[in-house]
């Protein structure tokens, strides 16, 4: 069944009928008496304050990194108070009710389990090299002291300011603190990318749409950054140091989500056939046809194979010298220029919470995008899916936290039993002494590496008898909702022609 109603503007719009998209396009009148405003994203760009040269304001000397922060706080005391409340500082965000716990649980990078180096509590000194503070190596760190804030990691413009990878957030030896402090300005791609491009332990490991190619990309990598010179905070517009964005490994709600329509009109194409997609298809689904455009991204990580003295014969260096096996970390697979997987997404995420029981015979999904064809806010969204294999407690049937870094850690002694015992002490959950391996999975949204308009997906990439990109039945349709072939070809009633 297809219903077509034309409004006074001659525009066709999508609609859901009884909450479900029919196999044919369902179009209803917009009901607008005026034409929508033209798509002028430049008019919606944030105004950037004029830069203040700090070279004369900070004469030095600066003996410690805290000295640099104290200089910042002389003029920016309010900024210090603001940072103490943001998730980049606390590594915690939402508080959620957990059935097996007496008190609500605050979730965040501080305590969640992931598919990469697994967990923070037992590896804090190493993980905190990406914390925006100085010296968070144990529970003694003072989160209430603004002098522990590392202002330079986000604002240095010398390019020479680096964290010590093993220093709990302290700067690397030899960093020129005075030069860094005198150079401070609005955050650049290098500032954000220092942690986010290398998330998961290396370039392009975690995210499929963020890697070192984004520091100075061509438009072939990302049209916003390459052609138009955007920096991260042009879209992630920060107020009182709150940086909006939805990281679905540690957040369950979209209360700080960034949208394309922050700049672009809801129906920006000037073409009825394209604009009617915007009600149910995210912009990224068409405008990011591939991810990991140039650098390889990690697609799987098998911890169960770690610890072997000799590299297995079936693991190798590829042309790009990418490691497929490390004794410390196990085995990996990678990919480049990949077609995303597509799911309905309404901005909510279902997370695996620490201590939650699992069925080890099933894949444990550490984060799942929520949404379905009959959810009013859901849109088709592209994702990278990452597969993991990690340990669980055979008796307690929950995922284990290993100690990887430091004395007694697996990377030093290659002893899983010892690693899980120490990890249990750090995480506060008991280890029975029995462990085995289970499959895990994570989904990472693809929102960067937007292509120029001429490289966006075309109709036949998704629709028609040769289109392979979308699995319509998995998405909740009976078949391709736009293809005018036979009902057999659209997955409906074999042999019966569809009437136009």
XYZ file of C-alpha atoms in Angstrom:
500
model
C 0.000 0.000 0.000
C 1.317 3.428 -0.941
C -0.320 6.688 0.137
C 0.702 9.901 -1.595
C -0.567 13.329 -0.544
C 0.860 16.540 -1.955
C 0.928 19.718 0.102
C 0.742 23.288 -1.124
C 4.496 23.393 -1.605
C 4.573 20.194 -3.674
C 6.878 18.508 -1.125
C 6.760 14.868 -0.157
C 7.624 13.794 3.378
C 8.120 10.453 5.079
C 5.701 9.329 7.742
C 5.249 6.251 9.814
C 1.814 4.627 9.538
C 0.688 3.153 12.878
C 4.273 3.390 14.023
C 5.675 1.210 11.234
C 7.103 2.164 7.865
C 5.211 0.310 5.182
C 7.018 -1.525 2.396
C 6.156 1.349 0.056
C 7.052 4.970 0.777
C 4.429 6.628 2.988
C 4.216 10.336 2.275
C 2.066 12.930 3.994
C 1.523 16.638 3.722
C 3.921 18.797 5.657
C 1.155 21.182 6.594
C 3.433 24.220 6.359
C 2.143 27.511 5.041
C 5.639 28.843 4.383
C 8.640 27.445 2.572
C 11.393 26.202 4.876
C 14.416 28.469 5.270
C 17.291 27.796 2.882
C 20.104 25.589 4.089
C 22.774 28.050 5.210
C 25.026 26.164 7.639
C 27.565 28.988 7.753
C 24.961 31.198 9.425
C 24.767 28.648 12.256
C 28.507 28.342 12.875
C 29.685 29.445 16.326
C 31.325 32.799 16.749
C 34.971 32.443 17.750
C 36.387 34.907 20.240
C 39.498 36.811 19.280
C 42.674 35.113 20.446
C 44.593 36.574 23.377
C 48.351 36.220 23.114
C 49.576 34.830 26.428
C 53.306 35.227 25.790
C 53.550 38.417 27.859
C 50.989 37.316 30.431
C 52.977 34.309 31.648
C 56.603 35.357 32.168
C 57.621 32.192 34.023
C 59.532 30.330 35.178
C 57.319 27.234 35.551
C 59.034 24.495 37.543
C 56.112 22.050 37.735
C 52.981 21.411 35.675
C 50.919 22.604 38.638
C 52.757 25.941 38.339
C 51.342 26.252 34.823
C 47.823 25.538 36.063
C 48.155 28.086 38.861
C 49.068 30.711 36.280
C 45.918 29.833 34.320
C 43.734 30.024 37.424
C 44.875 33.591 38.174
C 42.603 34.809 35.374
C 40.403 31.734 34.874
C 39.327 30.649 38.352
C 35.814 30.026 37.026
C 37.230 27.641 34.416
C 38.870 25.610 37.151
C 35.577 25.233 38.988
C 33.826 24.238 35.759
C 36.304 21.516 34.825
C 35.902 19.812 38.208
C 32.345 18.866 37.152
C 32.847 17.583 33.613
C 33.102 13.933 32.586
C 36.523 14.487 31.002
C 37.676 15.119 34.576
C 35.539 12.709 36.634
C 35.396 9.888 34.047
C 31.854 9.382 35.316
C 28.505 10.582 34.091
C 25.042 9.145 34.524
C 23.851 7.444 37.681
C 21.815 4.317 36.983
C 19.787 1.885 39.054
C 21.321 -1.607 39.043
C 19.155 -4.550 40.221
C 22.005 -6.418 41.930
C 23.391 -3.359 43.744
C 21.947 -1.596 46.773
C 22.948 1.870 45.581
C 22.738 3.515 42.128
C 25.907 3.186 40.056
C 27.703 6.073 38.385
C 28.983 4.946 35.029
C 31.867 6.190 32.931
C 35.336 5.388 31.747
C 36.363 5.059 35.381
C 34.520 1.765 35.857
C 33.076 0.424 32.565
C 34.387 -2.620 30.698
C 35.415 -2.378 27.052
C 36.774 -4.547 24.234
C 40.268 -3.059 24.218
C 42.398 -2.877 27.384
C 39.282 -4.009 29.278
C 39.111 -1.744 32.341
C 40.614 1.244 34.114
C 40.671 0.457 37.883
C 43.523 -2.055 37.752
C 45.530 -0.171 35.124
C 44.977 3.377 36.271
C 48.506 4.701 36.021
C 48.632 3.736 32.324
C 45.047 4.662 31.445
C 45.313 8.063 33.137
C 47.851 9.182 30.532
C 44.706 10.364 28.742
C 43.195 12.015 31.810
C 43.061 15.818 31.864
C 44.818 15.873 35.223
C 48.204 15.396 36.829
C 49.065 12.264 38.789
C 45.885 10.188 39.064
C 47.501 6.851 39.937
C 45.408 5.688 42.901
C 42.504 6.591 45.177
C 44.578 9.332 46.763
C 44.134 11.670 43.801
C 42.379 14.894 44.830
C 39.546 15.516 42.368
C 38.518 18.675 44.244
C 41.793 20.521 43.659
C 41.752 22.596 40.445
C 45.557 22.800 40.527
C 45.570 19.148 39.452
C 43.876 20.075 36.159
C 46.050 19.843 33.057
C 45.012 22.936 31.075
C 47.832 22.473 28.575
C 46.732 19.137 27.118
C 43.705 20.875 25.596
C 45.152 24.330 24.927
C 48.862 24.014 24.094
C 49.657 25.065 20.517
C 53.398 24.384 20.357
C 52.818 20.805 19.287
C 55.505 19.753 21.739
C 53.411 19.143 24.824
C 53.015 15.402 25.448
C 51.868 13.197 28.303
C 54.135 10.491 29.694
C 52.370 7.244 28.596
C 53.258 5.685 31.945
C 53.018 8.802 34.070
C 49.430 8.899 35.359
C 48.745 12.061 33.357
C 51.965 13.948 34.066
C 53.801 15.590 31.157
C 56.611 13.714 29.460
C 60.143 14.468 30.562
C 61.682 17.445 28.780
C 58.413 19.215 27.905
C 58.853 23.006 27.836
C 56.070 24.052 30.199
C 56.627 27.780 29.741
C 56.480 27.614 25.951
C 53.328 25.509 26.162
C 51.645 27.890 28.607
C 52.522 30.957 26.546
C 51.089 29.332 23.402
C 47.627 28.467 24.726
C 44.630 29.042 22.459
C 41.359 27.502 21.359
C 41.719 23.684 21.174
C 42.937 22.324 17.842
C 42.503 18.943 16.175
C 45.915 17.975 17.572
C 44.719 18.657 21.118
C 41.594 16.513 20.878
C 43.274 13.878 18.754
C 46.076 13.323 21.266
C 43.658 11.061 23.128
C 40.702 10.460 20.838
C 42.553 9.497 17.665
C 44.641 7.009 19.648
C 41.826 5.599 21.803
C 42.177 1.919 22.666
C 45.952 1.935 22.746
C 47.006 3.155 19.302
C 46.073 5.051 16.176
C 42.669 4.050 14.744
C 42.287 1.186 17.222
C 38.965 2.093 18.816
C 37.150 4.434 16.464
C 36.581 3.742 12.801
C 36.088 7.404 11.959
C 38.843 9.078 13.988
C 42.571 8.570 13.504
C 45.746 10.542 12.857
C 44.749 11.267 9.249
C 42.219 13.689 10.730
C 44.928 16.010 12.037
C 45.586 17.491 8.596
C 43.090 15.773 6.299
C 42.242 16.358 2.682
C 38.567 16.588 1.736
C 38.885 12.944 0.657
C 39.230 12.090 4.353
C 36.737 14.599 5.783
C 35.104 17.457 3.916
C 34.489 19.616 6.991
C 38.040 19.461 8.298
C 39.830 19.054 4.975
C 38.018 21.502 2.730
C 36.620 23.964 5.264
C 39.260 23.820 7.998
C 36.976 22.846 10.860
C 38.368 21.947 14.262
C 36.620 19.596 16.667
C 35.050 22.329 18.815
C 33.311 23.861 15.801
C 30.801 21.023 16.129
C 31.407 19.976 19.740
C 30.518 23.445 20.962
C 31.683 23.864 24.513
C 29.955 25.887 27.220
C 31.472 26.156 30.685
C 33.894 23.453 29.584
C 31.049 20.973 29.025
C 31.932 19.276 25.733
C 28.827 17.843 24.044
C 28.889 14.494 22.324
C 27.592 10.979 22.834
C 30.205 8.299 23.532
C 28.112 5.116 23.574
C 30.675 3.100 25.509
C 30.055 5.115 28.682
C 26.763 7.002 28.202
C 23.198 5.732 28.047
C 21.343 8.882 26.966
C 21.688 11.483 24.238
C 21.277 14.562 26.439
C 24.558 15.973 25.090
C 24.426 14.674 21.540
C 25.744 16.647 18.558
C 23.543 16.738 15.451
C 24.191 17.654 11.818
C 21.103 19.851 12.080
C 22.949 22.066 14.556
C 24.166 23.713 11.343
C 22.286 22.126 8.456
C 18.556 22.382 7.772
C 16.433 19.318 8.451
C 15.672 19.099 4.704
C 18.790 20.569 3.092
C 18.922 19.027 -0.372
C 16.407 20.988 -2.392
C 15.278 17.668 -3.836
C 12.032 16.045 -2.720
C 13.286 12.496 -3.137
C 16.338 13.136 -0.982
C 14.712 15.349 1.623
C 12.000 12.806 2.383
C 14.724 10.485 3.737
C 15.707 12.816 6.570
C 12.859 11.739 8.869
C 14.182 8.189 9.166
C 17.752 8.184 7.858
C 20.638 9.889 9.685
C 22.743 12.207 7.533
C 25.799 10.059 8.260
C 24.198 7.001 6.650
C 24.481 8.528 3.172
C 27.323 10.993 3.600
C 29.829 8.572 5.175
C 29.739 5.678 2.695
C 32.969 4.192 4.093
C 34.935 4.502 7.318
C 38.632 3.982 8.025
C 39.191 5.784 4.742
C 42.991 5.539 4.846
C 44.294 4.165 8.172
C 43.399 0.616 9.187
C 41.084 0.287 12.168
C 40.989 -2.649 14.565
C 37.985 -4.938 14.045
C 38.648 -7.716 16.553
C 40.799 -8.366 19.614
C 41.285 -11.873 21.033
C 42.863 -11.766 24.500
C 42.704 -15.548 24.883
C 45.689 -15.981 22.552
C 47.964 -13.613 24.532
C 51.038 -14.884 26.343
C 52.475 -17.214 23.701
C 56.266 -17.244 23.506
C 56.215 -17.675 19.729
C 54.009 -15.790 17.311
C 51.454 -18.131 15.694
C 52.147 -18.838 12.044
C 48.773 -17.516 10.925
C 49.482 -14.021 12.290
C 51.669 -11.676 10.324
C 52.677 -8.132 9.423
C 50.641 -6.779 6.547
C 51.848 -4.250 3.978
C 51.240 -1.394 6.387
C 53.295 -3.104 9.125
C 50.184 -3.554 11.257
C 50.672 -6.017 14.094
C 48.255 -8.954 14.011
C 49.731 -10.587 17.112
C 51.434 -9.339 20.261
C 52.382 -11.569 23.164
C 51.147 -8.885 25.564
C 47.745 -8.412 23.931
C 46.836 -11.402 21.772
C 45.602 -11.367 18.180
C 43.815 -8.765 16.100
C 42.192 -8.195 12.729
C 41.996 -4.883 10.872
C 40.242 -3.298 7.932
C 40.392 -0.223 5.746
C 37.740 1.544 3.657
C 34.920 -0.433 5.188
C 31.155 -0.357 4.659
C 29.456 0.424 7.992
C 26.799 -1.694 9.610
C 23.429 0.010 9.961
C 21.097 -0.024 12.956
C 18.086 1.932 14.113
C 19.312 4.402 16.742
C 17.224 6.736 18.882
C 20.088 8.169 20.944
C 19.877 5.700 23.814
C 22.438 2.985 24.545
C 22.072 -0.269 26.452
C 25.309 -0.901 28.346
C 26.824 -3.936 30.005
C 27.336 -2.845 33.600
C 30.206 -4.084 35.808
C 29.255 -7.290 37.619
C 26.263 -7.979 35.398
C 25.720 -11.749 34.867
C 26.323 -13.074 31.345
C 25.552 -16.173 29.320
C 29.039 -17.209 28.190
C 27.572 -19.218 25.300
C 26.156 -15.999 23.838
C 27.890 -12.839 22.645
C 27.941 -10.249 25.438
C 27.123 -6.883 23.904
C 28.949 -4.270 25.912
C 27.018 -1.457 24.283
C 23.990 -1.691 22.013
C 22.388 1.187 20.127
C 18.727 1.318 21.086
C 16.074 1.827 18.447
C 13.675 0.033 16.121
C 11.602 0.678 13.031
C 8.616 1.619 15.200
C 10.469 4.068 17.473
C 9.507 7.611 16.579
C 12.972 9.117 17.220
C 14.974 6.304 15.643
C 16.962 6.785 12.455
C 19.166 4.475 10.423
C 22.715 5.144 11.611
C 26.101 3.720 10.514
C 28.314 1.905 13.025
C 31.624 0.102 13.305
C 31.175 -3.247 15.038
C 34.155 -4.500 17.034
C 34.436 -8.125 18.162
C 36.285 -9.158 21.308
C 37.214 -12.262 23.242
C 37.850 -11.729 26.928
C 37.684 -13.555 30.235
C 34.751 -14.211 32.546
C 34.485 -15.747 35.995
C 33.187 -19.303 35.573
C 31.472 -19.373 38.971
C 30.182 -15.789 39.210
C 29.476 -15.585 35.462
C 30.525 -11.982 34.929
C 33.318 -10.397 32.931
C 36.641 -10.133 34.746
C 38.879 -7.124 35.172
C 42.543 -8.012 34.540
C 45.572 -6.157 35.831
C 47.668 -5.590 32.732
C 50.063 -2.766 33.617
C 52.582 -2.517 36.436
C 53.928 -4.942 39.074
C 52.089 -8.256 38.934
C 50.335 -7.268 35.733
C 49.946 -9.609 32.769
C 52.262 -7.501 30.631
C 55.087 -8.220 33.085
C 54.472 -11.789 34.263
C 52.071 -13.262 31.647
C 50.111 -14.925 34.438
C 46.336 -14.649 33.933
C 45.512 -16.134 37.345
C 47.567 -13.466 39.076
C 46.252 -10.782 36.741
C 42.595 -11.541 37.544
C 43.288 -11.811 41.275
C 44.839 -8.324 41.328
C 42.139 -6.996 39.012
C 39.451 -8.231 41.381
C 41.079 -6.364 44.249
C 41.113 -3.145 42.223
C 37.528 -3.458 40.953
C 35.999 -4.604 44.245
C 34.386 -7.736 42.754
C 35.506 -11.217 43.819
C 37.366 -13.663 41.582
C 36.509 -17.323 42.143
C 39.827 -18.512 40.759
C 38.189 -20.085 37.697
C 38.118 -18.265 34.387
C 37.271 -19.007 30.763
C 36.828 -16.988 27.584
C 33.712 -15.568 25.967
C 32.773 -13.438 22.966
C 32.003 -9.728 23.356
C 30.924 -6.989 20.989
C 30.916 -3.203 20.844
C 29.352 -0.713 18.431
C 30.955 2.641 17.627
C 28.937 5.272 15.720
C 30.373 6.575 12.468
C 29.966 10.362 12.502
C 33.289 11.726 11.202
C 34.974 11.327 7.804
C 32.035 12.976 6.047
C 32.579 12.915 2.297
C 31.995 15.681 -0.257
C 28.411 15.697 -1.545
C 29.373 14.171 -4.874
C 30.696 11.090 -3.058
C 27.539 10.466 -1.017
C 25.605 7.260 -1.557
C 23.344 7.102 -4.591
C 19.858 5.553 -4.769
C 21.101 2.269 -6.231
C 23.602 1.780 -3.410
C 20.687 0.923 -1.115
C 17.734 0.248 -3.415
C 17.221 -2.172 -6.269
C 17.935 -5.832 -7.038
C 21.733 -5.388 -7.041
C 21.976 -3.330 -3.839
C 23.766 -5.159 -1.021
C 24.434 -2.409 1.520
C 21.271 -2.754 3.642
C 19.630 -5.876 5.037
C 16.041 -4.707 4.833
C 14.528 -7.642 6.696
C 16.998 -7.284 9.568
C 15.964 -3.626 9.792
C 12.298 -4.600 10.139
C 11.045 -4.308 6.567
C 9.558 -7.120 4.511
C 11.771 -6.044 1.632
C 13.282 -3.055 -0.146
C 10.681 -0.315 0.493
C 11.498 1.622 -2.669
C 12.200 -1.052 -5.272
C 9.433 -1.393 -7.844
C 10.105 -4.976 -8.883
C 7.970 -7.989 -8.023
C 6.743 -8.748 -4.563
C 8.990 -11.782 -4.634
C 11.963 -9.486 -5.190
C 10.874 -7.190 -2.369
C 10.333 -10.130 -0.040
C 6.524 -9.929 -0.051
C 4.191 -12.258 -2.012
C 5.947 -14.277 -4.704
C 4.951 -13.546 -8.280
C 2.515 -10.682 -7.625
C 3.361 -7.406 -9.356
C 3.597 -4.228 -7.327
C 1.396 -1.480 -8.694
C 3.043 1.937 -9.038
